[in-house]
Coordinates of C-alpha atoms and ligand atoms in Angstrom, one line a residue:
X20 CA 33.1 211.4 93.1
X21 CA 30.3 208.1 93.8
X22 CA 30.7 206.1 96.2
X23 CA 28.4 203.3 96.9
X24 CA 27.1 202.5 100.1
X25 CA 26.0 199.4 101.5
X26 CA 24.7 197.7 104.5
X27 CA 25.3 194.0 104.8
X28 CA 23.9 190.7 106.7
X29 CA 21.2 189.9 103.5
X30 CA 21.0 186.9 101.7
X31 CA 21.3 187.6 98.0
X32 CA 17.8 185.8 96.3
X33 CA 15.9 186.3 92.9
X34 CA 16.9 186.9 89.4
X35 CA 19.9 188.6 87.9
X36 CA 21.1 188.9 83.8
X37 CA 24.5 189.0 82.9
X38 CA 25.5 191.8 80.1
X39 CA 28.1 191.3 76.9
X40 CA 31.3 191.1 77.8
X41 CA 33.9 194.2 78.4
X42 CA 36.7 191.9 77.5
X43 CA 35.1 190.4 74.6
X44 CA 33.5 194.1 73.1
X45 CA 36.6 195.5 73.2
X46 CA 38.1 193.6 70.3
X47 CA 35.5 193.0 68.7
X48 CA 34.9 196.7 68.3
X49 CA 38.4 197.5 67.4
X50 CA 38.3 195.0 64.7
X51 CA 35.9 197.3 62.9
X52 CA 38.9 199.1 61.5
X53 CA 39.9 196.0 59.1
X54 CA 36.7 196.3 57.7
X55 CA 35.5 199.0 55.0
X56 CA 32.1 199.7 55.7
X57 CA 29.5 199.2 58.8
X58 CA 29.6 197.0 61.3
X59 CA 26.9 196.1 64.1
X60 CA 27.1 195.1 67.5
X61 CA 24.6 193.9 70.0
X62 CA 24.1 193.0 73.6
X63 CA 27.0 195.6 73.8
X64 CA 27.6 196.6 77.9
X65 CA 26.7 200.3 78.5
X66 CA 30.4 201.2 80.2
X67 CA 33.1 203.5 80.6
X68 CA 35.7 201.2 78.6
X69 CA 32.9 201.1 75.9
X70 CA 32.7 204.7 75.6
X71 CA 36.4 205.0 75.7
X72 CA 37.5 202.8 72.9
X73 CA 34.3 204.4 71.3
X74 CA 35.6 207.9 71.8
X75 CA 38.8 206.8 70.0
X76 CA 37.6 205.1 67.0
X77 CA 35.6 208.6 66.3
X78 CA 38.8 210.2 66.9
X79 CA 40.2 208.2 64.5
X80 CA 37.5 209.0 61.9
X81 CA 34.8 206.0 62.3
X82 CA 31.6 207.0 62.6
X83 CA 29.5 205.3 65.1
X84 CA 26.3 205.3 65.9
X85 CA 24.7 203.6 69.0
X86 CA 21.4 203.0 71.3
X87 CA 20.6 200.4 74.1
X88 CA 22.8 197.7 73.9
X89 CA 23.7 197.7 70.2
X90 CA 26.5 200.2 68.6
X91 CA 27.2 200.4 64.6
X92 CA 30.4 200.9 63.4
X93 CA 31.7 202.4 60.3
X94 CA 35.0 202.5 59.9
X95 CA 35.3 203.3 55.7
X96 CA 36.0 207.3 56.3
X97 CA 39.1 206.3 59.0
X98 CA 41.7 208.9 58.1
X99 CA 44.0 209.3 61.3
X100 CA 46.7 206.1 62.4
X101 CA 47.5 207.8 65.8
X102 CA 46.0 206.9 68.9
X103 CA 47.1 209.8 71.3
X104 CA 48.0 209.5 74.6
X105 CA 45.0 211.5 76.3
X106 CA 42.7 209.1 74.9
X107 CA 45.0 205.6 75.2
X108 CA 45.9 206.5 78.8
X109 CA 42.0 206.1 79.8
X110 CA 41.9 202.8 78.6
X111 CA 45.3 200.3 78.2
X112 CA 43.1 198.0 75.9
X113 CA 43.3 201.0 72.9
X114 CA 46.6 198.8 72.3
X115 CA 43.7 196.9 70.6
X116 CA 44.1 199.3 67.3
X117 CA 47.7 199.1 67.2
X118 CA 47.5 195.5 65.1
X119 CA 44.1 196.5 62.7
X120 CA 45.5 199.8 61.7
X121 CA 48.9 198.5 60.7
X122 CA 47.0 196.3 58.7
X123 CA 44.9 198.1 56.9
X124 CA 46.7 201.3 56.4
X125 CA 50.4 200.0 56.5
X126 CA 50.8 202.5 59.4
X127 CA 50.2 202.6 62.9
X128 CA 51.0 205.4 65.8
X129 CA 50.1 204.3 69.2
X130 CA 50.7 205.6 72.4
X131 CA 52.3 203.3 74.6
X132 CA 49.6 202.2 77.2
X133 CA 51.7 201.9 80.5
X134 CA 51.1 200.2 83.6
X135 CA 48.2 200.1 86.2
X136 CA 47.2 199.0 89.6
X137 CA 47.9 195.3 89.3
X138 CA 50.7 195.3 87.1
X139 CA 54.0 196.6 84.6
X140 CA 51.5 195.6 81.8
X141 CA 54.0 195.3 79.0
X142 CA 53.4 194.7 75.2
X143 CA 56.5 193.5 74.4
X144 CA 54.9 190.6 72.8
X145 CA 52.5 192.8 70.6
X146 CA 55.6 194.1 69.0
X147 CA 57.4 191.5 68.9
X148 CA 54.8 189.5 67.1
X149 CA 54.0 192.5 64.6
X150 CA 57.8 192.7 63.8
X151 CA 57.6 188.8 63.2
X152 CA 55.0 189.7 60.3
X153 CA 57.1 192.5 58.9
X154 CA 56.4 195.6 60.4
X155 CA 59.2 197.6 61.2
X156 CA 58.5 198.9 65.0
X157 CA 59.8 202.2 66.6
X158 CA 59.7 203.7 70.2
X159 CA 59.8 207.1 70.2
X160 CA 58.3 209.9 72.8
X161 CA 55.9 207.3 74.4
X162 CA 54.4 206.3 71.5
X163 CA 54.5 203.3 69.1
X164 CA 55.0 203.4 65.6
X165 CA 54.8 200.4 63.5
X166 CA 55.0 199.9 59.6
X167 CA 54.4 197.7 56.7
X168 CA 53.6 198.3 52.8
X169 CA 51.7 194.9 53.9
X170 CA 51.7 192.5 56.3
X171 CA 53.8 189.1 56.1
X172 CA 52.6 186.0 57.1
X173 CA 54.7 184.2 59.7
X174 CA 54.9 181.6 62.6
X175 CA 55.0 183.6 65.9
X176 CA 55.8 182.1 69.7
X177 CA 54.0 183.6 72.5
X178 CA 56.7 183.3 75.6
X179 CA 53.6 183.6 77.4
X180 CA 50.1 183.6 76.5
X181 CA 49.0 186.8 76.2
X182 CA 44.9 188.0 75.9
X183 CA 45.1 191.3 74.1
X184 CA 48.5 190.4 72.7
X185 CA 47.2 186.8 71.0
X186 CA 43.9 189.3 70.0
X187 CA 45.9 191.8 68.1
X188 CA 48.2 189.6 66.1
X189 CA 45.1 187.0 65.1
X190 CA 43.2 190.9 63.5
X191 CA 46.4 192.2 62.2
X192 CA 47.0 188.4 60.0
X193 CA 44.1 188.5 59.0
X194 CA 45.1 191.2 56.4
X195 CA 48.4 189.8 55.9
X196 CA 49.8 188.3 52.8
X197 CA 50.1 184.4 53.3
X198 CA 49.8 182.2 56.3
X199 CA 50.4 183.1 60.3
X200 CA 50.7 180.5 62.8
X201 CA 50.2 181.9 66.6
X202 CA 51.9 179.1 69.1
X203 CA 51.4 179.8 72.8
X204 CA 48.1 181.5 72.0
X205 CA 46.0 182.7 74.6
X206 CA 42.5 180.5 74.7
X207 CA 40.0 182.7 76.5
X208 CA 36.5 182.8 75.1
X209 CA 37.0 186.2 73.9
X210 CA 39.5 184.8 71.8
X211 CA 37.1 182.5 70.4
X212 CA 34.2 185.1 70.0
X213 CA 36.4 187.5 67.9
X214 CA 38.0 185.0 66.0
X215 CA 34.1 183.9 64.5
X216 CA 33.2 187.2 64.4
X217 CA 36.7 188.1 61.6
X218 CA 35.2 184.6 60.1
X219 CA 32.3 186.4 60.0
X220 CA 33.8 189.1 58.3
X221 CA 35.7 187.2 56.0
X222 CA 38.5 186.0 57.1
X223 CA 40.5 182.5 57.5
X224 CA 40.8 181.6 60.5
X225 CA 41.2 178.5 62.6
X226 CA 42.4 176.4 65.6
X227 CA 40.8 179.4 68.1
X228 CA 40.6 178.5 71.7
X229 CA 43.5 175.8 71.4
X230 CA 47.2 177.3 71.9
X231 CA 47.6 177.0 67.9
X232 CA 45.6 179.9 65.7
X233 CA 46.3 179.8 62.1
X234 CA 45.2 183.0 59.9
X235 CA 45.2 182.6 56.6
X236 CA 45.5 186.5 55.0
X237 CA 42.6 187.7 52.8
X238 CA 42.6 191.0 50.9
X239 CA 39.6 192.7 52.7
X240 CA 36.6 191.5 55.1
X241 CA 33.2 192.9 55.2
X242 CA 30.4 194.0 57.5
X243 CA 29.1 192.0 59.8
X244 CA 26.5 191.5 62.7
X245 CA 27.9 190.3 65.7
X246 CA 26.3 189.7 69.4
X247 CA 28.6 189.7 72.3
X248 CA 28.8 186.9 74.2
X249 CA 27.8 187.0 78.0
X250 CA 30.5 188.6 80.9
X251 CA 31.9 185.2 82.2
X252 CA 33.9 187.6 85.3
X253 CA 30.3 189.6 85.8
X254 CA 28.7 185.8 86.4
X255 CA 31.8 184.9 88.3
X256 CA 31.4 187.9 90.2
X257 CA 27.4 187.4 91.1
X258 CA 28.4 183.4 92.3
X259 CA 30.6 184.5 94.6
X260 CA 28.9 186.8 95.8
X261 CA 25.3 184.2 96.2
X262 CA 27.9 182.3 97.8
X263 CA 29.4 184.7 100.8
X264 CA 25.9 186.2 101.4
X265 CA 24.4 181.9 101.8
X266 CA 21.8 183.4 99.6
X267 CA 20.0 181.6 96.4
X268 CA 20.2 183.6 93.1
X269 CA 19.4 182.3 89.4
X270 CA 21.6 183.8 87.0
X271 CA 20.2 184.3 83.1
X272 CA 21.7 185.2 80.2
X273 CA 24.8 183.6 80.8
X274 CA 27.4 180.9 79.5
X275 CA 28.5 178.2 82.3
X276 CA 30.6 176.9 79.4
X277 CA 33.0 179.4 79.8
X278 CA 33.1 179.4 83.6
X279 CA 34.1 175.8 84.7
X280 CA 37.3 177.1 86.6
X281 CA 35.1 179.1 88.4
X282 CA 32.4 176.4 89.4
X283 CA 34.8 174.0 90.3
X284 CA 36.5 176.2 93.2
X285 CA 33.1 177.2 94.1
X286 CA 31.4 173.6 94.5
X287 CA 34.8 172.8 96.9
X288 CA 33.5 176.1 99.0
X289 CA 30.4 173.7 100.1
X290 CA 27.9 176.2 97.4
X291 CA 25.3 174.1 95.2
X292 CA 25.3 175.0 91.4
X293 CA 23.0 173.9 89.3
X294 CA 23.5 174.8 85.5
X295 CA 21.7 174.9 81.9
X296 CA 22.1 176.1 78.8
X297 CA 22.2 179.8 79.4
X298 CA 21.8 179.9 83.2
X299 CA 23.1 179.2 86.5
X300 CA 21.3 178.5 89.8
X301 CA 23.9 179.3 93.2
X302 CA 22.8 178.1 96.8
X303 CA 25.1 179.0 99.2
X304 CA 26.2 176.7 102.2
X305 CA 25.6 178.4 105.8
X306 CA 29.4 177.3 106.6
X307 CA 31.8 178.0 103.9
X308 CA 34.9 175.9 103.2
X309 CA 38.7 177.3 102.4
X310 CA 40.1 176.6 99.5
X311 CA 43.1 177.5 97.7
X312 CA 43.5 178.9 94.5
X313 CA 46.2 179.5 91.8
X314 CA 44.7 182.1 89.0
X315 CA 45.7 180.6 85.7
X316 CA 45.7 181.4 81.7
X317 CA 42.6 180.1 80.4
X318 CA 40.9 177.5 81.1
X319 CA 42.4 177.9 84.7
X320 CA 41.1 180.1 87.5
X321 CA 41.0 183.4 86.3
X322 CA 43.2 186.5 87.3
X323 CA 39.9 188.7 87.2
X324 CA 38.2 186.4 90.1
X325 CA 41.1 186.6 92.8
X326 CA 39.6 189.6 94.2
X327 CA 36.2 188.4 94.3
X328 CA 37.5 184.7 96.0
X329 CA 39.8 186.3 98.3
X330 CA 36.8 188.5 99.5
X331 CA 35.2 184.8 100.0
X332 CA 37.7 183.7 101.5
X333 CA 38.0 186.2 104.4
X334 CA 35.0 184.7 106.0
X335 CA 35.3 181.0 105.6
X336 CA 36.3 178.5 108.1
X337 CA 40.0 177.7 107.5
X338 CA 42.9 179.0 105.8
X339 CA 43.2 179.4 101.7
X340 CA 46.3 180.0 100.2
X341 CA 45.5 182.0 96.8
X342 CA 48.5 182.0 94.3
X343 CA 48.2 184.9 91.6
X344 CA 50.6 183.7 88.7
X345 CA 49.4 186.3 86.2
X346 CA 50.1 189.6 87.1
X347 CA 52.7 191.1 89.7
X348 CA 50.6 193.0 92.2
X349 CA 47.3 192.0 92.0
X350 CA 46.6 191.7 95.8
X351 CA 45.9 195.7 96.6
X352 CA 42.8 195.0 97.5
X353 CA 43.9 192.9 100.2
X354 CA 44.9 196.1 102.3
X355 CA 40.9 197.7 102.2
X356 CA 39.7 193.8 103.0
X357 CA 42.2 194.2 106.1
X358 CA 40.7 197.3 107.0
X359 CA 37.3 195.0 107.3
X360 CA 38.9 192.7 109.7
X361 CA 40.1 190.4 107.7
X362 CA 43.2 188.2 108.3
X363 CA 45.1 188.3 105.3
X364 CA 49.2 188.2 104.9
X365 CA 51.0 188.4 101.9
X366 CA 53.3 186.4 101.8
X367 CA 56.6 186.7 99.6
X368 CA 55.7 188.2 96.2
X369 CA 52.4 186.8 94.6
X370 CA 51.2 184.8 97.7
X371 CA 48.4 185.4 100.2
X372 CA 47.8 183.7 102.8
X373 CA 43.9 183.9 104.1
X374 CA 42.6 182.9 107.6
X375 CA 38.8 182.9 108.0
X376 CA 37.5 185.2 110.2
X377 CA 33.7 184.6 111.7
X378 CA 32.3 188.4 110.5
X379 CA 33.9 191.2 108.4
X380 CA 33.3 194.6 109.8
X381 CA 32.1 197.6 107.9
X382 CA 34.4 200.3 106.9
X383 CA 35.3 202.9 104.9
X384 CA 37.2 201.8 102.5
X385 CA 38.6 202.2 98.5
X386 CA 38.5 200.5 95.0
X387 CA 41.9 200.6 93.4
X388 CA 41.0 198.6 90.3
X389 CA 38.2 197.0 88.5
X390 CA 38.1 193.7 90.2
X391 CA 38.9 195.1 93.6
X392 CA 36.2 197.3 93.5
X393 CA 34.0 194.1 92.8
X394 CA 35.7 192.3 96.1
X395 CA 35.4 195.1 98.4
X396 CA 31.2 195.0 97.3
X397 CA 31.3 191.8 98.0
X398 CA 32.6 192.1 101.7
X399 CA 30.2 195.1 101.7
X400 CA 27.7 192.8 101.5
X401 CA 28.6 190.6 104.8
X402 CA 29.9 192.9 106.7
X403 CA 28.2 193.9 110.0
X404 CA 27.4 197.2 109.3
X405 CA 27.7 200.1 106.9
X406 CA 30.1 200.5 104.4
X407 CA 30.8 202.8 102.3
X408 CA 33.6 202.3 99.1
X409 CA 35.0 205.1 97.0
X410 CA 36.6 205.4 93.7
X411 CA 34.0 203.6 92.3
X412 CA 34.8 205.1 88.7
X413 CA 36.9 201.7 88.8
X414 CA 33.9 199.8 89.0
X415 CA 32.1 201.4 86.3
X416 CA 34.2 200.5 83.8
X417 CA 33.6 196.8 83.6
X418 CA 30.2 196.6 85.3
X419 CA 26.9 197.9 84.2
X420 CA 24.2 199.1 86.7
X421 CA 26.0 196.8 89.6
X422 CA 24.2 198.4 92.4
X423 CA 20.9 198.5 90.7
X424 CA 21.5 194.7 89.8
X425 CA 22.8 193.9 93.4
X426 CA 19.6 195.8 94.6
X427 CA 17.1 193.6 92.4
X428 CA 18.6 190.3 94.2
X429 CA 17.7 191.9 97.9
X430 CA 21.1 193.8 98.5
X431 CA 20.9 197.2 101.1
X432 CA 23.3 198.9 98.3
X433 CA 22.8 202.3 96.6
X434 CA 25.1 204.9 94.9
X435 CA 25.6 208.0 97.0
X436 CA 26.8 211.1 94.9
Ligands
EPZ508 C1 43.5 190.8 79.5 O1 44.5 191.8 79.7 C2 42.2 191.3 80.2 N1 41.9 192.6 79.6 C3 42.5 191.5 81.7 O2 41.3 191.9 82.3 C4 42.9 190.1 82.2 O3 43.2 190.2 83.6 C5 44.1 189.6 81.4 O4 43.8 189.5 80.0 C6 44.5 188.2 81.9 O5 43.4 187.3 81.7 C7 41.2 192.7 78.4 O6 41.0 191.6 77.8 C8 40.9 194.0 77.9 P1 47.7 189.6 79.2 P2 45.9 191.7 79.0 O7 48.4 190.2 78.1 O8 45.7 191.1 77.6 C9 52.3 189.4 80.3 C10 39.9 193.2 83.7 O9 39.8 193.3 84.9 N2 52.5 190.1 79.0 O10 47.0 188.3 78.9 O11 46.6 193.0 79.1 C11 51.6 190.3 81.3 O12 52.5 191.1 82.0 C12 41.2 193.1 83.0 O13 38.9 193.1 82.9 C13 53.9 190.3 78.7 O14 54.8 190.0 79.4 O15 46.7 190.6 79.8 C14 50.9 189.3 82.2 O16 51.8 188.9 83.2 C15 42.4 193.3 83.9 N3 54.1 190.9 77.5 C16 50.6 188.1 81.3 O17 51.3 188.3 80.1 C17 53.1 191.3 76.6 O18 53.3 191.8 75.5 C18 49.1 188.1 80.9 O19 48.7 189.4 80.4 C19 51.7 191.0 77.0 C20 51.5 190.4 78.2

């Protein structure tokens, strides 16, 4: 198993370029099912999830074909609705065919994705929101099966505004017969970028990246050629990290747009930002300031930065108190930041309490999740000393190259087999 191994006390400088987005290529990739004939991708990440959701659409019958950065898609021969467990239980965002293959086939099979690390991760909403456009839904064996001779328009009612959940619906009306209205919808920029890429495609739809979507159903959308738009959590990620080293990186290829939750917490820290079109310049401050935080749907601080920030945190001068609304147990990684030195407690449910220490120490320690992984590099990178993180088969499924980026902006960081 990798680990990466790194030894801290350098100020992050130079150049770094932010890849497609994970949460944004996922979709878009699984939307490829609606559409009879090939569809191409570029600026596509080169990661585990990519490979996995990849892995499933061939198992499914698409054939794919794909070389740096771009990945075609061609979904006409598709000829199996069940998405098994071996392959769903890799990835929990394969709950991302359930909605396109009940509306193009009538028929769906589905394992049911389960929990992870940070959270229950239910999809209660997924099927309740199919069943509101006619599909008839069963549970049976740890699968879901959903059908429909076609697809119903219909208003639908998030109780909570759900990414993936607000993702599926908005690809399965797309197909459906008559109008949908999504209420409550989720408004993430991923929303947004697969919602012009099914316009794209052919569909009807509008009112993305407000709480109201409406779909108007066609009868079939076509091939398309789509780019995927820049990680925001990967540039969120590479700020923060500028920021606990008091280093001063420029950061291409990105979309401040889509990260003002993120710069605003950061500014309060005491960091400079300076942005442009496509780039962002961070300076860090030699004395960073505590703030609090309380991670938020979109446009609010985002879930997938806590673990970064709380890694910040741990070495500013003050106390933060960091609020994760989203998901139930999101602070694992706060135990491996302890084991640094760190002076973290937990207080009642979703509620830690940080006190800034003057220096983390190194340690050995372990990734339990994506972002984790991402907030144990960062402390990596401060600490006095060595450290050395396992599991790191976390990391690589949402980052690409991270130590070889980390190494071109002056980090002591390499991957030990
Ligand atoms: C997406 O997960 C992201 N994953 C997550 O990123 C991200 O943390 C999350 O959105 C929140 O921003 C992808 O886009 C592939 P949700 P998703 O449904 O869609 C509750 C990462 O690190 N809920 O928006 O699964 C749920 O329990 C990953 O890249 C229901 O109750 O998250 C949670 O409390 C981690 N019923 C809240 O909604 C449902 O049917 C938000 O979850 C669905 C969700």
């Amino acid at each position: 198993m990798d680990k990466i191994q790194i030894t801290g006390g350098r100020k992050l400088h130079g150049e770094v370029t932010i890849s497609g987005a994970k949460n944004a290529a996922l979709p878009l990739i699984a939307s490829s099912l609606l559409v009879k004939g090939k569809v191409l991708f570029s600026n596509v990440p080169d990661l585990r999830d990519i490979r996995s959701i990849k892995e499933l659409l061939e198992d499914l019958g698409a054939r794919c074909s794909c070389e740096a950065g771009t990945l075609e898609m061609d979904c006409s021969h598709v000829d199996k609705i069940e998405a098994e467990y071996e392959l769903v239980r890799k990835m929990r965002a394969s709950i991302l065919v359930l909605g396109p293959l009940v509306a193009r086939f009538g028929h769906a099979k589905v394992s049911l994705p389960g929990g992870c690390a940070i959270g229950a991760r239910p999809v209660n909403l997924h099927l309740a929101g199919l069943e509101a456009l006619g599909a008839s839904i069963s549970l049976e064996h740890g699968y879901i099966e959903a059908r429909a001779d076609r697809l119903i328009g219909n208003e639908f009612y998030f109780d909570t505004p759900t990414v993936t959940g607000t993702e599926n619906l908005m690809m399965a009306a797309t197909l459906a017969k008559g109008t949908t209205v999504l209420r409550n919808a989720a408004r993430e920029p991923e929303i947004v970028a697969l919602a012009s890429a099914l316009n794209q495609m052919g569909a009807k739809i509008s009112g993305e990246g407000s709480s109201v979507i409406t779909i108007e159903g066609v009868d079939q959308l076509s091939p398309a050629s789509i780019r995927i738009i820049p990680d925001r959590i990967e540039t969120g990620t590479f700020m923060v990290a500028a920021a606990a080293t008091g280093g001063n990186i420029l950061i291409n290829g990105c979309d401040p747009e889509h990260i003002g939750g993120i710069i605003n917490k950061l500014k309060a820290t005491g960091a400079r930002i300076e942005t442009s079109k496509d780039s962002i310049r961070v300076i860090g401050c030699e004395q960073i300031k505590s703030v609090d935080i309380k991670t938020l749907p979109y446009p609010g601080f985002p879930t997938d930065m806590q673990a970064q920030f709380m890694a910040l945190m741990s070495i500013a001068d003050g106390n933060s108190v960091i609020h994760e609304s989203i998901f139930e147990n999101r602070f694992v990684h706060a135990n491996e930041l302890l084991r640094m030195g760190a002076n973290i407690s937990i207080t009642g449910g979703n509620t830690a309490m940080v006190r800034g220490v003057k220096e983390l120490q190194a340690a050995p320690v372990m990734a339990s999740d994506l972002r984790a992984s991402a907030s144990l590099v960062i402390a990596g990178l401060v600490a006095k000393g060595t450290t050395q993180i396992s599991r790191v088969y976390h990391m690589d499924r949402g980052y690409e190259a991270i130590e070889k980026k980390f190494s071109l902006l002056g980090a002591d960081i390499q991957r030990i087999r």
